[in-house]
């Protein structure tokens, strides 16, 4: 028999107490996730940045503003999806997450995913994609292709921040959000039949 799902506020409270890796020493607060607890689509980013650490919510800085625009392309609103990160604490200077930090933090995202039980997981960038798909294949090859991880449909997309640094990624990102909107519409039609 499968384990019962842990309510999100309980997982959040456990994360807030976490001292499993040194990132806890530099955090203002943990950034657990935000959105609809029954979301059909779960977006997973990398880790909180400075603004997220201060405000306690994922994707509230420049990348977050752009993410809100991209959600609109797929016909989605921020309130109807759920947004989380691989890491719940900010790495200093926004450096990349380290393997041991990802491993220490992984149980929170795993339980969060089990409880939300989305139909689609959209992985934003390399860290989330590698975590969810357990692959070494990079986001440049995987973005915009529908994958499966267990019961979940997984759709890897470039990280929105990548397009803020490299404008050439904007078109790919916007095309992938268009495709996401189409995939959601097709899945809806199948459900309605
Ligand atoms: N980048 C991320 O991956 N997550 C955030 O919450 C903010 C920026």
Coordinates of N, CA, C and O and ligand atoms in Angstrom, one line a residue:
X1 N 0.8 -1.2 0.0 CA 0.0 0.0 0.0 C 0.9 1.3 0.0 O 1.9 1.3 0.7
X2 N 0.5 2.3 -0.7 CA 1.3 3.5 -0.8 C 1.1 4.3 0.5 O 0.0 4.3 1.1
X3 N 2.2 5.1 0.9 CA 2.1 5.9 2.1 C 1.0 7.0 1.9 O 0.9 7.5 0.8
X4 N 0.4 7.5 3.0 CA -0.5 8.6 2.8 C 0.3 9.9 2.5 O 1.4 10.0 2.8
X5 N -0.4 10.8 1.8 CA 0.2 12.0 1.4 C 0.3 12.9 2.6 O -0.6 13.0 3.4
X6 N 1.5 13.6 2.8 CA 1.6 14.5 3.9 C 1.1 15.9 3.5 O 1.4 16.4 2.4
X7 N 0.2 16.5 4.3 CA -0.3 17.8 3.9 C 0.8 18.9 3.7 O 1.8 18.8 4.4
X8 N 0.6 19.7 2.7 CA 1.7 20.7 2.3 C 2.1 21.5 3.5 O 3.3 21.7 3.7
X9 N 1.2 22.0 4.4 CA 1.7 22.9 5.5 C 2.6 22.1 6.5 O 3.5 22.6 7.0
X10 N 2.4 20.8 6.6 CA 3.3 19.9 7.4 C 4.7 19.8 6.8 O 5.7 19.9 7.5
X11 N 4.7 19.6 5.5 CA 6.0 19.5 4.8 C 6.7 20.8 4.9 O 7.9 20.9 5.1
X12 N 6.0 21.9 4.7 CA 6.5 23.3 4.8 C 7.1 23.5 6.2 O 8.2 24.1 6.3
X13 N 6.4 23.1 7.2 CA 6.9 23.3 8.6 C 8.2 22.5 8.8 O 9.1 23.0 9.5
X14 N 8.3 21.3 8.2 CA 9.5 20.5 8.4 C 10.7 21.2 7.7 O 11.8 21.3 8.2
X15 N 10.4 21.7 6.5 CA 11.4 22.4 5.7 C 11.9 23.6 6.4 O 13.2 23.9 6.4
X16 N 11.0 24.3 7.1 CA 11.4 25.6 7.8 C 12.4 25.3 8.9 O 13.1 26.2 9.3
X17 N 12.3 24.1 9.4 CA 13.2 23.7 10.6 C 14.5 23.1 10.1 O 15.4 22.7 10.9
X18 N 14.6 22.9 8.8 CA 15.7 22.0 8.2 C 17.1 22.6 8.5 O 17.3 23.8 8.2
X19 N 18.0 21.7 8.9 CA 19.4 22.1 9.1 C 20.3 21.0 8.5 O 21.4 20.7 9.0
X20 N 19.8 20.4 7.4 CA 20.5 19.2 6.8 C 21.7 19.7 6.0 O 22.5 18.8 5.6
X21 N 21.8 20.9 5.6 CA 23.0 21.4 4.8 C 23.3 22.8 5.2 O 22.5 23.5 5.8
X22 N 24.5 23.3 4.9 CA 24.9 24.6 5.4 C 24.2 25.8 4.8 O 24.3 26.9 5.4
X23 N 23.3 25.5 3.8 CA 22.6 26.7 3.3 C 21.6 27.3 4.3 O 21.3 28.4 4.2
X24 N 21.3 26.5 5.3 CA 20.4 27.0 6.4 C 21.0 28.2 7.1 O 20.3 29.1 7.5
X25 N 22.3 28.2 7.2 CA 23.0 29.3 7.9 C 22.8 30.7 7.2 O 22.9 31.7 7.9
X26 N 22.7 30.7 5.9 CA 22.6 31.9 5.1 C 21.2 32.4 4.8 O 21.1 33.5 4.2
X27 N 20.2 31.6 5.1 CA 18.9 31.9 4.7 C 18.2 33.0 5.6 O 18.4 33.0 6.8
X28 N 17.4 33.8 4.9 CA 16.5 34.7 5.7 C 15.3 33.8 6.1 O 14.8 33.8 7.3
X29 N 14.9 32.9 5.2 CA 13.8 32.0 5.5 C 13.8 30.9 4.4 O 14.5 31.1 3.3
X30 N 13.2 29.8 4.6 CA 13.0 28.8 3.5 C 12.0 29.3 2.5 O 11.1 30.1 2.9
X31 N 12.1 28.9 1.3 CA 11.1 29.3 0.2 C 10.5 28.0 -0.2 O 11.1 27.2 -1.0
X32 N 9.4 27.6 0.3 CA 8.8 26.3 0.1 C 8.2 26.1 -1.2 O 8.4 25.2 -2.0
X33 N 7.3 27.1 -1.6 CA 6.5 27.0 -2.8 C 5.2 27.8 -2.7 O 4.9 28.2 -1.6
X34 N 4.6 28.0 -3.8 CA 3.4 28.8 -3.8 C 2.4 28.4 -4.8 O 2.8 27.8 -5.9
X35 N 1.1 28.5 -4.6 CA 0.1 28.3 -5.6 C -1.0 27.4 -5.2 O -1.2 27.2 -4.0
X36 N -1.6 26.8 -6.2 CA -2.8 26.0 -5.9 C -2.3 24.6 -5.5 O -1.7 23.9 -6.2
X37 N -2.7 24.1 -4.3 CA -2.3 22.8 -3.8 C -2.8 21.7 -4.6 O -2.3 20.5 -4.5
X38 N -3.9 21.9 -5.4 CA -4.4 20.9 -6.3 C -4.1 21.1 -7.7 O -4.8 20.7 -8.6
X39 N -3.0 21.8 -8.0 CA -2.7 22.3 -9.3 C -2.5 21.1 -10.3 O -2.0 20.0 -9.9
X40 N -2.9 21.4 -11.5 CA -2.7 20.4 -12.6 C -1.3 20.4 -13.1 O -0.7 19.5 -13.7
X41 N -0.7 21.6 -12.9 CA 0.7 21.8 -13.4 C 1.6 22.3 -12.3 O 1.3 23.3 -11.6
X42 N 2.7 21.6 -12.1 CA 3.7 21.9 -11.1 C 4.9 22.4 -11.8 O 5.5 21.7 -12.6
X43 N 5.3 23.7 -11.6 CA 6.6 24.2 -12.1 C 7.7 24.1 -11.1 O 7.5 24.4 -9.9
X44 N 8.8 23.6 -11.6 CA 10.0 23.4 -10.6 C 11.2 24.2 -11.2 O 11.7 23.9 -12.3
X45 N 11.6 25.2 -10.4 CA 12.8 26.0 -10.7 C 14.0 25.4 -10.0 O 14.0 24.3 -9.5
X46 N 15.0 26.3 -9.8 CA 16.3 25.8 -9.3 C 16.4 26.1 -7.8 O 16.4 25.1 -7.0
X47 N 16.5 27.3 -7.4 CA 16.7 27.7 -6.0 C 16.3 29.1 -5.9 O 16.3 29.9 -6.8
X48 N 15.9 29.5 -4.6 CA 15.6 30.9 -4.4 C 16.8 31.9 -4.7 O 17.9 31.5 -4.4
X49 N 16.5 33.0 -5.2 CA 17.5 34.1 -5.3 C 17.3 35.1 -4.2 O 16.6 34.8 -3.2
X50 N 17.9 36.2 -4.3 CA 17.9 37.2 -3.2 C 16.5 37.7 -2.9 O 16.1 37.7 -1.7
X51 N 15.7 38.0 -3.9 CA 14.3 38.5 -3.6 C 13.4 37.4 -3.0 O 12.6 37.7 -2.2
X52 N 13.6 36.2 -3.5 CA 12.8 35.1 -3.0 C 13.2 34.8 -1.6 O 12.3 34.5 -0.8
X53 N 14.4 34.9 -1.3 CA 14.9 34.6 0.1 C 14.3 35.7 1.1 O 13.9 35.4 2.2
X54 N 14.2 36.9 0.6 CA 13.7 38.0 1.4 C 12.1 37.9 1.5 O 11.6 38.1 2.6
X55 N 11.5 37.5 0.4 CA 10.0 37.5 0.4 C 9.4 36.2 0.8 O 8.2 36.1 1.0
X56 N 10.2 35.1 0.7 CA 9.7 33.8 1.1 C 8.8 33.1 0.0 O 8.0 32.2 0.3
X57 N 8.9 33.6 -1.2 CA 8.1 33.1 -2.3 C 8.9 32.9 -3.6 O 9.8 33.8 -3.9
X58 N 8.7 31.8 -4.3 CA 9.5 31.5 -5.5 C 9.2 32.5 -6.6 O 8.1 33.0 -6.7
X59 N 10.2 32.8 -7.4 CA 10.0 33.5 -8.7 C 9.3 34.9 -8.4 O 8.2 35.1 -9.0
X60 N 9.8 35.7 -7.6 CA 9.3 37.0 -7.4 C 10.2 38.1 -8.0 O 9.8 39.3 -8.1
X61 N 11.4 37.8 -8.4 CA 12.3 38.8 -9.0 C 12.1 38.9 -10.5 O 11.0 38.6 -11.0
X62 N 13.1 39.3 -11.2 CA 13.0 39.6 -12.7 C 12.6 38.3 -13.4 O 11.7 38.3 -14.3
X63 N 13.2 37.1 -13.0 CA 12.8 35.9 -13.7 C 11.4 35.5 -13.4 O 10.7 35.0 -14.3
X64 N 10.9 35.9 -12.3 CA 9.5 35.6 -11.9 C 8.5 36.5 -12.7 O 7.4 36.0 -13.1
X65 N 8.9 37.7 -12.9 CA 8.0 38.6 -13.8 C 7.9 38.0 -15.2 O 6.8 38.0 -15.8
X66 N 9.0 37.6 -15.7 CA 9.0 37.0 -17.0 C 8.2 35.6 -17.0 O 7.5 35.4 -17.9
X67 N 8.4 34.9 -15.9 CA 7.6 33.6 -15.8 C 6.1 33.9 -15.9 O 5.4 33.2 -16.5
X68 N 5.7 34.9 -15.2 CA 4.2 35.3 -15.2 C 3.8 35.5 -16.7 O 2.7 35.1 -17.1
X69 N 4.6 36.2 -17.4 CA 4.3 36.5 -18.9 C 4.2 35.2 -19.6 O 3.3 35.0 -20.4
X70 N 5.2 34.3 -19.4 CA 5.2 33.0 -20.1 C 4.0 32.2 -19.8 O 3.5 31.5 -20.6
X71 N 3.6 32.2 -18.5 CA 2.4 31.4 -18.1 C 1.2 31.8 -18.9 O 0.4 31.0 -19.4
X72 N 1.1 33.2 -19.2 CA 0.0 33.7 -20.0 C 0.0 33.1 -21.4 O -1.0 32.8 -22.0
X73 N 1.2 32.9 -22.0 CA 1.3 32.3 -23.3 C 0.7 30.9 -23.3 O 0.1 30.5 -24.3
X74 N 0.9 30.2 -22.2 CA 0.3 28.8 -22.1 C -1.2 28.8 -21.6 O -1.8 27.8 -21.4
X75 N -1.7 30.0 -21.5 CA -3.1 30.2 -21.0 C -3.2 29.9 -19.5 O -4.3 29.5 -19.0
X76 N -2.1 30.1 -18.7 CA -2.2 29.8 -17.3 C -2.0 31.0 -16.5 O -1.4 32.0 -16.9
X77 N -2.6 31.0 -15.3 CA -2.4 32.1 -14.3 C -1.5 31.5 -13.2 O -1.7 30.4 -12.8
X78 N -0.8 32.4 -12.6 CA 0.1 32.0 -11.4 C -0.7 31.3 -10.3 O -0.2 30.4 -9.8
X79 N -1.9 31.8 -10.1 CA -2.7 31.3 -8.9 C -3.2 29.8 -9.2 O -3.5 29.1 -8.3
X80 N -3.3 29.4 -10.5 CA -3.8 28.1 -10.7 C -2.8 27.0 -10.8 O -3.1 25.8 -10.7
X81 N -1.5 27.4 -10.9 CA -0.4 26.4 -10.9 C 0.3 26.4 -9.6 O -0.1 27.2 -8.7
X82 N 1.2 25.5 -9.4 CA 2.0 25.5 -8.2 C 3.5 25.7 -8.6 O 3.9 25.1 -9.6
X83 N 4.2 26.5 -7.9 CA 5.6 26.8 -8.2 C 6.5 26.5 -7.1 O 6.3 27.0 -5.9
X84 N 7.5 25.7 -7.3 CA 8.4 25.3 -6.3 C 9.9 25.3 -6.9 O 10.0 25.5 -8.1
X85 N 10.8 25.0 -6.0 CA 12.2 24.9 -6.5 C 12.8 23.6 -6.0 O 12.4 23.0 -5.0
X86 N 14.0 23.2 -6.6 CA 14.7 22.0 -6.2 C 15.2 22.3 -4.8 O 15.1 21.5 -3.9
X87 N 15.8 23.5 -4.6 CA 16.4 23.9 -3.2 C 15.4 24.8 -2.6 O 14.9 25.7 -3.2
X88 N 15.2 24.7 -1.3 CA 14.3 25.6 -0.5 C 15.1 26.7 0.1 O 14.5 27.6 0.7
X89 N 16.4 26.7 0.1 CA 17.2 27.8 0.6 C 18.1 28.4 -0.5 O 18.5 27.7 -1.4
X90 N 18.4 29.7 -0.3 CA 19.2 30.4 -1.3 C 20.7 30.0 -1.2 O 21.3 30.2 -0.2
X91 N 21.3 29.6 -2.3 CA 22.7 29.4 -2.3 C 23.4 30.8 -2.4 O 22.9 31.7 -3.0
X92 N 24.5 30.9 -1.6 CA 25.2 32.2 -1.6 C 25.6 32.8 -2.9 O 26.1 32.0 -3.8
X93 N 25.3 34.1 -3.2 CA 25.6 34.7 -4.5 C 24.9 34.0 -5.6 O 25.3 34.2 -6.8
X94 N 23.8 33.3 -5.4 CA 23.1 32.6 -6.4 C 24.0 31.6 -7.2 O 23.7 31.3 -8.4
X95 N 25.0 31.0 -6.6 CA 25.8 30.0 -7.2 C 24.9 28.8 -7.5 O 23.8 28.6 -6.9
X96 N 25.4 27.8 -8.4 CA 24.7 26.6 -8.7 C 24.5 25.8 -7.4 O 25.4 25.7 -6.6
X97 N 23.4 25.1 -7.3 CA 23.2 24.1 -6.2 C 24.3 23.0 -6.3 O 24.7 22.6 -7.4
X98 N 24.7 22.5 -5.2 CA 25.7 21.4 -5.1 C 25.0 20.1 -5.0 O 23.9 20.1 -4.4
X99 N 25.6 19.0 -5.5 CA 24.9 17.7 -5.4 C 24.5 17.3 -4.0 O 23.4 16.8 -3.8
X100 N 25.3 17.6 -3.0 CA 24.9 17.2 -1.6 C 23.8 18.1 -1.1 O 23.0 17.6 -0.3
X101 N 23.6 19.3 -1.6 CA 22.5 20.2 -1.2 C 21.2 19.7 -1.8 O 20.2 19.6 -1.2
X102 N 21.3 19.3 -3.1 CA 20.2 18.7 -3.8 C 19.7 17.5 -3.1 O 18.5 17.3 -2.8
X103 N 20.7 16.6 -2.7 CA 20.3 15.4 -2.1 C 19.6 15.6 -0.7 O 18.6 15.0 -0.3
X104 N 20.2 16.6 0.0 CA 19.6 16.9 1.4 C 18.2 17.4 1.3 O 17.4 17.2 2.1
X105 N 18.0 18.2 0.2 CA 16.7 18.9 0.1 C 15.6 18.1 -0.6 O 14.4 18.3 -0.6
X106 N 16.1 17.0 -1.3 CA 15.2 16.2 -2.2 C 13.9 15.7 -1.5 O 12.9 15.7 -2.2
X107 N 14.0 15.2 -0.3 CA 12.7 14.7 0.3 C 11.6 15.7 0.3 O 10.4 15.3 0.2
X108 N 11.9 17.0 0.5 CA 10.8 18.0 0.5 C 10.1 18.1 -0.8 O 8.9 18.1 -0.9
X109 N 10.9 18.2 -1.9 CA 10.3 18.3 -3.2 C 9.6 17.0 -3.6 O 8.5 17.0 -4.2
X110 N 10.1 15.9 -3.2 CA 9.4 14.6 -3.5 C 8.1 14.5 -2.8 O 7.1 14.2 -3.4
X111 N 8.1 14.9 -1.5 CA 6.8 14.8 -0.8 C 5.8 15.9 -1.3 O 4.6 15.6 -1.4
X112 N 6.3 17.0 -1.6 CA 5.5 18.1 -2.2 C 4.8 17.6 -3.5 O 3.6 17.8 -3.7
X113 N 5.6 17.0 -4.3 CA 5.1 16.5 -5.6 C 4.0 15.4 -5.4 O 3.0 15.4 -6.0
X114 N 4.3 14.5 -4.4 CA 3.3 13.4 -4.1 C 2.0 14.0 -3.7 O 0.9 13.6 -4.0
X115 N 2.1 15.0 -2.8 CA 0.9 15.6 -2.2 C 0.1 16.4 -3.3 O -1.1 16.3 -3.4
X116 N 0.8 17.2 -4.1 CA 0.1 18.0 -5.1 C -0.4 17.1 -6.2 O -1.5 17.3 -6.7
X117 N 0.3 16.1 -6.5 CA -0.1 15.1 -7.5 C -0.5 15.7 -8.8 O -1.7 15.5 -9.3
X118 N 0.4 16.5 -9.4 CA 0.0 17.2 -10.7 C -0.1 16.2 -11.8 O 0.4 15.1 -11.7
X119 N -0.7 16.7 -12.9 CA -0.7 15.9 -14.1 C 0.6 16.1 -14.9 O 1.2 15.2 -15.4
X120 N 1.0 17.4 -14.9 CA 2.2 17.8 -15.7 C 3.2 18.4 -14.7 O 2.8 19.2 -13.8
X121 N 4.5 18.1 -14.9 CA 5.6 18.8 -14.2 C 6.4 19.5 -15.2 O 6.9 18.9 -16.2
X122 N 6.5 20.8 -15.1 CA 7.3 21.6 -16.0 C 8.6 21.9 -15.3 O 8.6 22.6 -14.2
X123 N 9.7 21.4 -15.8 CA 11.0 21.6 -15.2 C 11.7 22.8 -15.8 O 11.8 22.8 -17.1
X124 N 12.1 23.8 -15.1 CA 12.7 25.0 -15.6 C 14.2 24.9 -15.4 O 14.7 25.1 -14.3
X125 N 14.9 24.6 -16.5 CA 16.3 24.6 -16.5 C 16.9 23.2 -16.2 O 16.2 22.3 -15.9
X126 N 18.3 23.2 -16.2 CA 19.0 21.9 -16.1 C 18.8 21.3 -14.7 O 18.6 20.0 -14.7
X127 N 18.8 22.0 -13.6 CA 18.8 21.3 -12.3 C 17.5 20.6 -12.1 O 17.5 19.5 -11.6
X128 N 16.4 21.3 -12.3 CA 15.1 20.7 -12.1 C 14.9 19.5 -13.1 O 14.4 18.4 -12.7
X129 N 15.4 19.7 -14.3 CA 15.2 18.6 -15.3 C 16.0 17.4 -14.9 O 15.4 16.2 -15.0
X130 N 17.2 17.6 -14.6 CA 18.1 16.4 -14.2 C 17.5 15.7 -12.9 O 17.5 14.5 -12.8
X131 N 17.0 16.5 -12.0 CA 16.4 16.0 -10.8 C 15.2 15.1 -11.1 O 15.1 14.0 -10.6
X132 N 14.3 15.6 -11.9 CA 13.0 14.9 -12.1 C 13.2 13.7 -13.0 O 12.6 12.7 -12.8
X133 N 14.0 13.9 -14.1 CA 14.1 12.9 -15.1 C 15.3 11.9 -14.8 O 15.4 10.9 -15.5
X134 N 16.1 12.2 -13.8 CA 17.3 11.4 -13.4 C 18.1 11.2 -14.7 O 18.3 10.0 -15.0
X135 N 18.4 12.2 -15.4 CA 19.1 12.1 -16.6 C 20.4 13.0 -16.6 O 20.4 13.9 -15.8
X136 N 21.3 12.7 -17.4 CA 22.5 13.6 -17.6 C 22.3 14.4 -18.9 O 23.1 15.2 -19.2
X137 N 21.2 14.2 -19.6 CA 21.0 14.9 -20.9 C 20.6 16.3 -20.5 O 19.8 16.6 -19.6
X138 N 21.2 17.3 -21.2 CA 21.0 18.7 -20.8 C 19.7 19.3 -21.4 O 19.1 18.7 -22.3
X139 N 19.4 20.4 -20.9 CA 18.1 21.1 -21.2 C 18.1 21.5 -22.7 O 17.1 21.6 -23.3
X140 N 19.3 21.8 -23.2 CA 19.4 22.3 -24.6 C 18.8 21.2 -25.5 O 18.1 21.5 -26.5
X141 N 19.0 19.9 -25.2 CA 18.5 18.9 -26.0 C 17.1 18.5 -25.6 O 16.2 18.1 -26.5
X142 N 16.8 18.6 -24.4 CA 15.5 18.1 -23.9 C 14.3 19.1 -24.0 O 13.1 18.7 -24.0
X143 N 14.6 20.4 -24.0 CA 13.5 21.4 -23.9 C 12.5 21.2 -25.0 O 12.8 20.9 -26.1
X144 N 11.3 21.4 -24.6 CA 10.2 21.3 -25.6 C 9.8 19.9 -26.0 O 9.0 19.7 -26.9
X145 N 10.3 18.9 -25.3 CA 9.9 17.5 -25.6 C 9.2 16.9 -24.4 O 9.6 17.0 -23.3
X146 N 8.1 16.2 -24.7 CA 7.3 15.7 -23.6 C 8.0 14.4 -23.1 O 8.2 13.5 -23.9
X147 N 8.2 14.3 -21.8 CA 8.8 13.1 -21.2 C 7.9 12.5 -20.2 O 6.9 13.1 -19.8
X148 N 8.3 11.4 -19.6 CA 7.4 10.8 -18.6 C 8.4 10.4 -17.4 O 9.5 9.9 -17.7
X149 N 7.9 10.6 -16.2 CA 8.7 10.2 -15.0 C 7.6 9.5 -14.1 O 6.8 10.2 -13.5
X150 N 7.6 8.2 -14.1 CA 6.6 7.5 -13.3 C 5.2 7.9 -13.9 O 5.0 7.8 -15.1
X151 N 4.3 8.3 -13.0 CA 3.0 8.7 -13.5 C 2.9 10.1 -14.1 O 1.8 10.5 -14.6
X152 N 4.0 10.9 -14.0 CA 3.9 12.3 -14.3 C 4.4 12.6 -15.8 O 5.4 12.0 -16.2
X153 N 3.6 13.4 -16.5 CA 4.1 13.9 -17.7 C 5.1 15.1 -17.4 O 4.7 15.9 -16.6
X154 N 6.2 15.0 -18.0 CA 7.3 16.0 -17.7 C 7.6 16.8 -18.9 O 7.9 16.2 -20.0
X155 N 7.6 18.1 -18.8 CA 7.9 19.0 -20.0 C 9.0 19.9 -19.6 O 8.8 20.9 -18.9
X156 N 10.3 19.6 -20.0 CA 11.4 20.5 -19.7 C 11.4 21.8 -20.6 O 11.1 21.7 -21.8
X157 N 11.7 22.9 -19.9 CA 11.8 24.2 -20.6 C 13.0 24.9 -20.1 O 13.5 24.7 -18.9
X158 N 13.6 25.8 -20.9 CA 14.8 26.6 -20.4 C 14.3 27.4 -19.2 O 13.1 27.7 -19.0
X159 N 15.3 27.7 -18.3 CA 15.0 28.5 -17.1 C 14.7 29.9 -17.6 O 15.4 30.4 -18.5
X160 N 13.6 30.6 -17.1 CA 13.3 32.0 -17.6 C 14.5 32.9 -17.4 O 14.7 33.8 -18.3
X161 N 15.4 32.7 -16.4 CA 16.5 33.6 -16.2 C 17.5 33.5 -17.3 O 18.2 34.5 -17.7
X162 N 17.6 32.3 -18.0 CA 18.5 32.1 -19.1 C 18.2 33.1 -20.2 O 19.1 33.6 -20.8
X163 N 16.9 33.3 -20.4 CA 16.6 34.3 -21.5 C 16.8 35.7 -21.1 O 17.0 36.5 -22.0
X164 N 16.9 36.0 -19.8 CA 17.2 37.4 -19.4 C 18.7 37.6 -19.7 O 19.1 38.8 -20.0
X165 N 19.6 36.6 -19.7 CA 21.0 36.8 -20.0 C 21.3 36.6 -21.5 O 22.2 37.1 -22.0
X166 N 20.5 35.7 -22.1 CA 20.8 35.3 -23.5 C 19.5 35.4 -24.3 O 18.7 34.5 -24.3
X167 N 19.3 36.6 -24.9 CA 18.0 36.9 -25.6 C 17.7 35.8 -26.6 O 16.5 35.7 -27.0
X168 N 18.6 35.1 -27.2 CA 18.3 34.1 -28.2 C 17.5 33.0 -27.7 O 16.9 32.2 -28.4
X169 N 17.4 32.8 -26.3 CA 16.6 31.7 -25.7 C 15.1 32.1 -25.6 O 14.3 31.3 -25.3
X170 N 14.9 33.4 -25.8 CA 13.5 33.9 -25.6 C 12.5 33.2 -26.6 O 11.4 32.8 -26.2
X171 N 12.9 33.0 -27.8 CA 12.0 32.4 -28.8 C 11.8 31.0 -28.4 O 10.6 30.5 -28.4
X172 N 12.8 30.2 -28.1 CA 12.6 28.8 -27.7 C 11.7 28.7 -26.5 O 10.8 27.9 -26.4
X173 N 11.9 29.6 -25.5 CA 11.1 29.6 -24.3 C 9.6 29.9 -24.6 O 8.7 29.2 -24.1
X174 N 9.4 30.9 -25.4 CA 8.0 31.3 -25.8 C 7.4 30.2 -26.6 O 6.2 29.8 -26.4
X175 N 8.1 29.6 -27.5 CA 7.6 28.5 -28.3 C 7.2 27.3 -27.4 O 6.2 26.6 -27.6
X176 N 8.1 27.0 -26.4 CA 7.8 25.9 -25.5 C 6.6 26.2 -24.7 O 5.8 25.2 -24.4
X177 N 6.4 27.4 -24.3 CA 5.1 27.7 -23.5 C 3.9 27.6 -24.4 O 2.8 27.2 -23.9
X178 N 4.0 27.9 -25.7 CA 2.9 27.7 -26.6 C 2.6 26.2 -26.7 O 1.4 25.8 -26.6
X179 N 3.7 25.4 -26.8 CA 3.5 24.0 -26.9 C 2.8 23.4 -25.6 O 1.9 22.6 -25.7
X180 N 3.3 24.0 -24.5 CA 2.7 23.5 -23.2 C 1.2 23.8 -23.2 O 0.4 22.9 -22.8
X181 N 0.8 25.0 -23.7 CA -0.7 25.3 -23.7 C -1.4 24.3 -24.6 O -2.5 23.9 -24.3
X182 N -0.8 23.9 -25.7 CA -1.4 22.9 -26.6 C -1.5 21.6 -25.9 O -2.5 20.9 -26.0
X183 N -0.5 21.2 -25.2 CA -0.5 19.9 -24.6 C -1.6 19.8 -23.5 O -2.3 18.8 -23.3
X184 N -1.7 20.9 -22.8 CA -2.8 21.0 -21.8 C -4.2 20.9 -22.4 O -5.1 20.2 -21.9
X185 N -4.3 21.6 -23.5 CA -5.6 21.6 -24.2 C -5.9 20.2 -24.7 O -7.1 19.7 -24.6
X186 N -4.9 19.5 -25.3 CA -5.2 18.1 -25.8 C -5.5 17.2 -24.6 O -6.4 16.4 -24.7
X187 N -4.8 17.3 -23.5 CA -5.1 16.4 -22.3 C -6.5 16.7 -21.8 O -7.2 15.8 -21.4
X188 N -6.9 18.0 -21.9 CA -8.3 18.3 -21.5 C -9.3 17.6 -22.3 O -10.3 17.1 -21.8
X189 N -9.1 17.7 -23.7 CA -10.0 17.0 -24.6 C -10.1 15.6 -24.3 O -11.2 15.0 -24.3
X190 N -9.0 14.9 -24.1 CA -9.0 13.5 -23.8 C -9.8 13.2 -22.6 O -10.6 12.3 -22.5
X191 N -9.6 14.0 -21.5 CA -10.3 13.8 -20.3 C -11.9 14.0 -20.5 O -12.6 13.3 -19.8
X192 N -12.2 15.0 -21.3 CA -13.7 15.3 -21.5 C -14.4 14.2 -22.3 O -15.6 14.2 -22.3
X193 N -13.7 13.4 -23.0 CA -14.3 12.4 -23.9 C -15.0 11.3 -23.1 O -14.5 10.9 -22.1
Ligands
LIG1 N1 15.1 31.2 -10.0 C1 14.7 30.0 -9.6 O1 15.1 28.9 -10.1 N2 13.8 30.0 -8.6 C2 13.3 31.1 -8.0 O2 12.5 31.0 -7.1 C3 13.8 32.3 -8.5 C4 14.7 32.3 -9.5

